[in-house]
Short mmCIF file of C-alpha atoms and ligand atoms in Angstrom, two decimals:
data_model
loop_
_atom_site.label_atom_id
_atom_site.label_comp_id
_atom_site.label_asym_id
_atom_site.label_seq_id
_atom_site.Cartn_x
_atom_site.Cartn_y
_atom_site.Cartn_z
CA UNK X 1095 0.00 0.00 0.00
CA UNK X 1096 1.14 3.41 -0.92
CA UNK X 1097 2.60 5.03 2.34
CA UNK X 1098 0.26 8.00 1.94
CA UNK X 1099 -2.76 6.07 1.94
CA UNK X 1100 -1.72 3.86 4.58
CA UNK X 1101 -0.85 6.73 7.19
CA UNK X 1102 -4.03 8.35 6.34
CA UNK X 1103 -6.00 5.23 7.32
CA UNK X 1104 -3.76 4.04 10.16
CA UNK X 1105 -5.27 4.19 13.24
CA UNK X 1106 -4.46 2.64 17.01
CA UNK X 1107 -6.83 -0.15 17.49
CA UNK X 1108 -8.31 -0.52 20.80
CA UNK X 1109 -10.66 -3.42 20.77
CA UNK X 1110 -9.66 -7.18 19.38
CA UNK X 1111 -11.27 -10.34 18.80
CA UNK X 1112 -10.73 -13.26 21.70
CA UNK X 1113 -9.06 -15.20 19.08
CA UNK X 1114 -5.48 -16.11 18.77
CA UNK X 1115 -3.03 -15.14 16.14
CA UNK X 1116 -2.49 -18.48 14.26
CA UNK X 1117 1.03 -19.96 14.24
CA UNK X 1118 1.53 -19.66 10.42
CA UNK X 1119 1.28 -15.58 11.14
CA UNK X 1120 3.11 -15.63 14.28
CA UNK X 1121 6.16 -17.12 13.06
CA UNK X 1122 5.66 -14.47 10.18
CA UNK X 1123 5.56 -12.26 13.01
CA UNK X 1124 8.80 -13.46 14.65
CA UNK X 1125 10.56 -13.20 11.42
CA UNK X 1126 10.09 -9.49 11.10
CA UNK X 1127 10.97 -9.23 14.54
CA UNK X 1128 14.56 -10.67 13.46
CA UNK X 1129 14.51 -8.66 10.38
CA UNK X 1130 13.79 -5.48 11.71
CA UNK X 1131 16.60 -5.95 14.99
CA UNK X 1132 19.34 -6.93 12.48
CA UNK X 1133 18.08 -3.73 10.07
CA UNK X 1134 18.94 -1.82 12.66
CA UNK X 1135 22.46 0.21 13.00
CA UNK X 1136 22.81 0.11 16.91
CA UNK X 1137 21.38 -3.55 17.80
CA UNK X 1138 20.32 -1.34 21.07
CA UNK X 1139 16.72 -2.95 21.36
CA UNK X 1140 14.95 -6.24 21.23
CA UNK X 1141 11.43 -7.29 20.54
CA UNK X 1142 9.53 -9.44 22.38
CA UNK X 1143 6.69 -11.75 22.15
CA UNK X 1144 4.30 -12.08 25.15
CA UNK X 1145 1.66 -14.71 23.99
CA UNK X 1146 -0.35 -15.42 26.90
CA UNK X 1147 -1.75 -12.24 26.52
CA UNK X 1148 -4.30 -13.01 29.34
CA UNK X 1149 -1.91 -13.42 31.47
CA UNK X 1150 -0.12 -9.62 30.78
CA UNK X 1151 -3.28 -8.10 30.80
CA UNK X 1152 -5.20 -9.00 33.95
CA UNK X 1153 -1.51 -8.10 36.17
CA UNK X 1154 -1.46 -4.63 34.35
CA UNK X 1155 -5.40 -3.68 34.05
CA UNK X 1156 -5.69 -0.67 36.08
CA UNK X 1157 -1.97 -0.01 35.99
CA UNK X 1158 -0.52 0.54 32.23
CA UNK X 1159 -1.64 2.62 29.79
CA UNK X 1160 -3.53 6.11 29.88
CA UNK X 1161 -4.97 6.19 33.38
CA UNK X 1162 -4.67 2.75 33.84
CA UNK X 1163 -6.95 2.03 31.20
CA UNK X 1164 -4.92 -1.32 29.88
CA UNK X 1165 -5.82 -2.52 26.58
CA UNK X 1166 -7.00 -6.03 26.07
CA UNK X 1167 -5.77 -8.00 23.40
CA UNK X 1168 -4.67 -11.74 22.59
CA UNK X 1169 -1.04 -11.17 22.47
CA UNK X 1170 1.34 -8.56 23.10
CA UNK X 1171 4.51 -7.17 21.92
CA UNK X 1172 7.72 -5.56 24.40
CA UNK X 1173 10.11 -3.41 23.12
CA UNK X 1174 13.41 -3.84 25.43
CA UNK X 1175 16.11 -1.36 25.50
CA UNK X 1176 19.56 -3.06 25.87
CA UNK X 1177 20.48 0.32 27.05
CA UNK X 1178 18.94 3.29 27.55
CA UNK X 1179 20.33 6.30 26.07
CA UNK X 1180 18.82 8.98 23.59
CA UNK X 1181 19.90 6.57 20.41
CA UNK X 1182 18.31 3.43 21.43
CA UNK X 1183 14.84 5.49 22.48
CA UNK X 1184 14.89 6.98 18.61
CA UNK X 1185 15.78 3.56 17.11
CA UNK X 1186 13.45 1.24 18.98
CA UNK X 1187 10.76 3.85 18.84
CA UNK X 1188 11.33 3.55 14.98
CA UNK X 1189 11.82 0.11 14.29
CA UNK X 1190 9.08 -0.60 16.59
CA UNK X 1191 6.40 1.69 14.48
CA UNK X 1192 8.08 0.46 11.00
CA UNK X 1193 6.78 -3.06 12.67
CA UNK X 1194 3.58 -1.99 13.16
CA UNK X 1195 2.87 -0.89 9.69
CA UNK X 1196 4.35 -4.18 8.63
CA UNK X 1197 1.76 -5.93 11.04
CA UNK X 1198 -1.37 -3.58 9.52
CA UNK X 1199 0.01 -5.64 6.04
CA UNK X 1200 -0.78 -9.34 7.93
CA UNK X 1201 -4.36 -7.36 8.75
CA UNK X 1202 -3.61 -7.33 12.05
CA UNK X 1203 -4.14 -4.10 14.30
CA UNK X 1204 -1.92 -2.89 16.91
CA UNK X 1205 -1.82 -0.16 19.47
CA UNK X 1206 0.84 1.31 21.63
CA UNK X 1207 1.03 1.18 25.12
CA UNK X 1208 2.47 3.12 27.91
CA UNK X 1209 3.56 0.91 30.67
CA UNK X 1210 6.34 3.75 32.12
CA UNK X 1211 4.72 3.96 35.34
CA UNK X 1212 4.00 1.00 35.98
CA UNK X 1213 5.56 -0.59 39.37
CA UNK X 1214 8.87 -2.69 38.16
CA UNK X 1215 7.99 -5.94 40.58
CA UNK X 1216 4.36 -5.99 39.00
CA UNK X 1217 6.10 -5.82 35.15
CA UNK X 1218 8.55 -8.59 36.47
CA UNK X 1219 5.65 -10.96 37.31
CA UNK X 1220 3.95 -9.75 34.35
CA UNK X 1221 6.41 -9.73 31.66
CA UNK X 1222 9.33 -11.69 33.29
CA UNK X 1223 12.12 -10.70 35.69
CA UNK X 1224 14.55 -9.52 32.34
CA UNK X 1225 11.84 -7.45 31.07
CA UNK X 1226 10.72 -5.03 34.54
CA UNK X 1227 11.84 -1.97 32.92
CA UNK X 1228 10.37 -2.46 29.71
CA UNK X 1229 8.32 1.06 28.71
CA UNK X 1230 6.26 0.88 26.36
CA UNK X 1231 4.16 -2.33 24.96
CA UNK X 1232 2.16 -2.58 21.87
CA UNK X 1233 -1.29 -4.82 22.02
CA UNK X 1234 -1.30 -7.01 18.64
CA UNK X 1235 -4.72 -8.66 17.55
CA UNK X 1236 -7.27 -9.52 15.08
CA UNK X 1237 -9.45 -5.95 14.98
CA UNK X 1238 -12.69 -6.15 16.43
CA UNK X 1239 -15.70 -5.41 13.42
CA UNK X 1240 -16.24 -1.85 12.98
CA UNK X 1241 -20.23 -0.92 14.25
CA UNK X 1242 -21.62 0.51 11.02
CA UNK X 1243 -24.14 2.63 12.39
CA UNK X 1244 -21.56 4.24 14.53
CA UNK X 1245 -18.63 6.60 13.85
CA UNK X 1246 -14.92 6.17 13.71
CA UNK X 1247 -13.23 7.37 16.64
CA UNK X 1248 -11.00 10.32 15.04
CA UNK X 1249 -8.27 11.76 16.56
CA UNK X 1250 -7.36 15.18 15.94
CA UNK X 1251 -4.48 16.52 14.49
CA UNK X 1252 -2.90 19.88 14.04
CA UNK X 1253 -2.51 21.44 10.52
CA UNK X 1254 0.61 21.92 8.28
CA UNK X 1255 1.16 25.44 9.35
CA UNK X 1256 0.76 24.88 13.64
CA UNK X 1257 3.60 22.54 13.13
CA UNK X 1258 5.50 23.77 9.90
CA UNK X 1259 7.88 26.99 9.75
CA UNK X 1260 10.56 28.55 8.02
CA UNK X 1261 14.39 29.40 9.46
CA UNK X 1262 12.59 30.27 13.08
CA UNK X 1263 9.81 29.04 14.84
CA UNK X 1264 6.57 30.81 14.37
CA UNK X 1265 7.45 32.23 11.21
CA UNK X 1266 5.01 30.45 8.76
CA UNK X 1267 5.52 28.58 5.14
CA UNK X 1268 3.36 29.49 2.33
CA UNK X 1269 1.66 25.84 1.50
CA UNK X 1270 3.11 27.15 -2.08
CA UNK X 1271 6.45 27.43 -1.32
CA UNK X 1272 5.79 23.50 0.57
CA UNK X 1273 4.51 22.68 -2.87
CA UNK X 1274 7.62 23.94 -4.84
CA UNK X 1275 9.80 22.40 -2.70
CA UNK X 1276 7.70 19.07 -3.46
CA UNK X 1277 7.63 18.66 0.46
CA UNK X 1278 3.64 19.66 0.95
CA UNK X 1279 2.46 15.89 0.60
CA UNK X 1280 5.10 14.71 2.96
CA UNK X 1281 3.92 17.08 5.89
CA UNK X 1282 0.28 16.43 5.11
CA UNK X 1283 0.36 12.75 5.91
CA UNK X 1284 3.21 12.43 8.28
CA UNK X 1285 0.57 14.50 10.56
CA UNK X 1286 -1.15 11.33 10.92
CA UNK X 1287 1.64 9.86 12.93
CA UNK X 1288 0.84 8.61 16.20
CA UNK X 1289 2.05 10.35 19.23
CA UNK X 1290 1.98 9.30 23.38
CA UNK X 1291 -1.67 11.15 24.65
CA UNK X 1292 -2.03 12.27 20.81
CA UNK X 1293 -0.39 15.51 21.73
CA UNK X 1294 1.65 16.45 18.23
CA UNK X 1295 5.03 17.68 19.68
CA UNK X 1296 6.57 17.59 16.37
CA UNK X 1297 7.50 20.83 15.43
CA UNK X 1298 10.25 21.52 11.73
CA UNK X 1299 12.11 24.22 10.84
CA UNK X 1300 12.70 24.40 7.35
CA UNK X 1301 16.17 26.03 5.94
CA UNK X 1302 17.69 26.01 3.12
CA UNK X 1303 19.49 22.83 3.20
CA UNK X 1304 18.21 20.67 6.09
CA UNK X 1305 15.11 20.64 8.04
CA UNK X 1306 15.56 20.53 12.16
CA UNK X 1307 12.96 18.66 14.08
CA UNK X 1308 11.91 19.70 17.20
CA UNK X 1309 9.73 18.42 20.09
CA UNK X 1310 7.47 20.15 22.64
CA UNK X 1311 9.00 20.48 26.20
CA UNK X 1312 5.81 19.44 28.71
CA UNK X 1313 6.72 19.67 32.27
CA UNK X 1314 10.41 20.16 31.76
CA UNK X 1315 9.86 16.96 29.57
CA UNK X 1316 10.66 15.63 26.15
CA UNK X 1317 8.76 11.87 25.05
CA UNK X 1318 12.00 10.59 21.94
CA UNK X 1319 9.67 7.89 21.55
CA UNK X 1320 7.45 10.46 19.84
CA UNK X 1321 10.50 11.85 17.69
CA UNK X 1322 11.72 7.86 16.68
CA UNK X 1323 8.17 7.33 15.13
CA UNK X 1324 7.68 10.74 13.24
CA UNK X 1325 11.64 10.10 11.57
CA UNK X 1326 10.38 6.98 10.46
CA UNK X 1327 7.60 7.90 8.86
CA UNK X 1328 9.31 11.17 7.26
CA UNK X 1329 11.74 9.07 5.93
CA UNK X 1330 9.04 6.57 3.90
CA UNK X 1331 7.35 9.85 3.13
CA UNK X 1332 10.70 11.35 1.86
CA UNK X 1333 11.20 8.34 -0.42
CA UNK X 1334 8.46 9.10 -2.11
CA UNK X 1335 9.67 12.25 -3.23
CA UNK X 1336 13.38 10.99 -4.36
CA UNK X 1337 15.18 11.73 -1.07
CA UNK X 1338 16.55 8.83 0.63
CA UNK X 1339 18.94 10.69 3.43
CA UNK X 1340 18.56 9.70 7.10
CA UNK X 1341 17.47 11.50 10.38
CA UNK X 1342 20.73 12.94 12.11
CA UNK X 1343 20.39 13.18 16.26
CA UNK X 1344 21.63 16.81 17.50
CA UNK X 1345 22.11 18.34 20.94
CA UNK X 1346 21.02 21.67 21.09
CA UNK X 1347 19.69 23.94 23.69
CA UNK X 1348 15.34 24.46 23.66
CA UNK X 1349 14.01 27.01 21.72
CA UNK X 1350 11.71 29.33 23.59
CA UNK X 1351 8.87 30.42 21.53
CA UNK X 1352 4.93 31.48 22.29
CA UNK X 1353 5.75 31.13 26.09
CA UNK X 1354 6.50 27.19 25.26
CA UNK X 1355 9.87 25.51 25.19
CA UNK X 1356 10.78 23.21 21.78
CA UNK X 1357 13.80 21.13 21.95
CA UNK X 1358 15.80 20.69 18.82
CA UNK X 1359 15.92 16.79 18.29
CA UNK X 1360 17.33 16.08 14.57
CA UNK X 1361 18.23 16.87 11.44
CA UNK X 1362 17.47 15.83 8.35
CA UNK X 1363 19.47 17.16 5.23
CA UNK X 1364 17.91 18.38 1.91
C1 FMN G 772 4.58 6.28 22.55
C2 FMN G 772 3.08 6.12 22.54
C3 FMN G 772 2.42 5.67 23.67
C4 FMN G 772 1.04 5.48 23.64
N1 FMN G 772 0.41 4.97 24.75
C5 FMN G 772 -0.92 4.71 24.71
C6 FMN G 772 -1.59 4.13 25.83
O1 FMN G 772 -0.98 3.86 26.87
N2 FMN G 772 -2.91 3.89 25.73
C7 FMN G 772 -3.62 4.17 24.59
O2 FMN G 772 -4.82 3.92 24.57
N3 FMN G 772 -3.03 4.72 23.50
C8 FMN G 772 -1.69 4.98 23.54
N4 FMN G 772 -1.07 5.53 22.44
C9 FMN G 772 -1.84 5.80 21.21
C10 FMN G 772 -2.09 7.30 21.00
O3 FMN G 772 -3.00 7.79 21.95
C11 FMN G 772 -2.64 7.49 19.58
O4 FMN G 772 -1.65 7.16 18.66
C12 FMN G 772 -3.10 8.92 19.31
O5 FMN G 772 -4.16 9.24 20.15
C13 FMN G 772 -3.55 9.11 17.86
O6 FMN G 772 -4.60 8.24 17.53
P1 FMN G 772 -4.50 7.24 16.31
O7 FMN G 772 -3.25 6.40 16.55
O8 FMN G 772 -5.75 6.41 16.34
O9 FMN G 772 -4.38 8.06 15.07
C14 FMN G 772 0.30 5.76 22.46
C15 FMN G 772 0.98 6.23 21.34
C16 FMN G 772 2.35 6.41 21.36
C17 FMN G 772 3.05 6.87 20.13
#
């Protein structure tokens, strides 16, 4: 599926069927695991395969995810830092969503899930002793049917120019000059990305040469799991337009603009 039409459409799934994922998929499954980990420069995260699903979800309901609300599906899916520094958050966060549109190709629906605050001796009995400071799971299932008489959930998302500027923040980009630049595509559908509590920090700078990425400070706080997953996806975007470079990680002090703090993440040359 074109990338474009698949981000449009992509959407976290919430409710599964009580059915299993059959072994001919799973060991699909497991071979994209392997795939992905060895595409990877760093080899700085793992995947890993909880199948007794039951098992994870009735030790984290009312713990993980947003306000404890845990989400029930057959299986689920850790993401294990071997390390964790500001590299391995960027890579596993974007190996782990370039998984998940692999997984949307088996028809299978998937769902991220924020296990952070969770208390490390309940993940231990949960997940296993080597995986207590796992952060973030992702729910894996069959997708429940859609109701037909009801609505899609939608979730929000800001438009090219709250998120878009040129050489400083706040100064805006004609959706013409986005368009000449063959770049207005690319930050239309990379919008559709999905981000921890939906909240968008992605903010880009665009110079001449290279575009900066930048993420909202909340509470003195920057999520990289949120900057991993919007690289990936501005990469497969990028391709689309002929450029095949590769997000570059930068230290940099935050930006203060509009009373808010953005913290220059990356760079990506053009
Ligand atoms: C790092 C990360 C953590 C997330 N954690 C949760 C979670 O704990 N519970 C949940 O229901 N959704 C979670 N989400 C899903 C987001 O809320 C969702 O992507 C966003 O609201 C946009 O909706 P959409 O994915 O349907 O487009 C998470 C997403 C990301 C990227």
């Amino acid at each position: 599926m074109l990338m474009s039409n698949f981000l449009k459409n992509r959407k976290s799934i919430r409710e599964y069927k009580d059915k299993a994922i059959n072994e001919g998929v799973m060991n699909k499954l497991l071979d994209i695991f392997k795939e992905l980990e060895e595409e990877s420069n760093s080899k700085s995260f793992n995947f890993i395969l909880f199948k007794d699903g039951e098992k994870v979800y009735k030790l984290l309901e009312g713990k993980a995810g947003y306000s404890g609300v845990m989400i029930k599906s057959p299986h689920y899916i850790g993401i294990r830092l071997k390390e964790v520094t500001k590299e391995s958050i960027v890579e596993a966060s974007y190996y782990t969503e370039k998984l998940m549109s692999k997984l949307s190709e088996l028809n299978l629906g998937s769902c991220w899930i924020n296990v952070k605050d969770v208390d490390k001796a309940i993940k231990a009995e949960a997940l296993g002793e080597d995986n207590k400071n796992i952060g973030y799971l992702v729910a894996i299932g069959h997708p429940k049917a859609k109701n037909p008489f009801l609505e899609d959930p939608f979730s929000a998302r800001f438009s090219i120019e709250e998120i878009v500027f040129k050489n400083e923040m706040g100064n805006s980009i004609s959706l013409q000059e986005l368009e000449n630049r063959g770049l207005d595509d690319l930050f239309y559908y990379i919008r559709f990305a999905p981000s921890n509590f939906n909240k968008q920090p992605w903010r880009f700078i665009l110079n001449e040469n290279k575009i900066t990425l930048l993420l909202e400070v909340d509470q003195g706080r920057t999520d990289l799991m949120d900057a991993g997953i919007i690289m990936y996806y501005f990469e497969e975007m990028a391709k689309t337009v002929g450029l095949s470079n590769k997000w570059k990680l930068i230290e940099e002090e935050p930006i203060e603009y509009d009373g808010k703090q953005y913290r220059p993440v990356g760079e990506y040359n053009i």
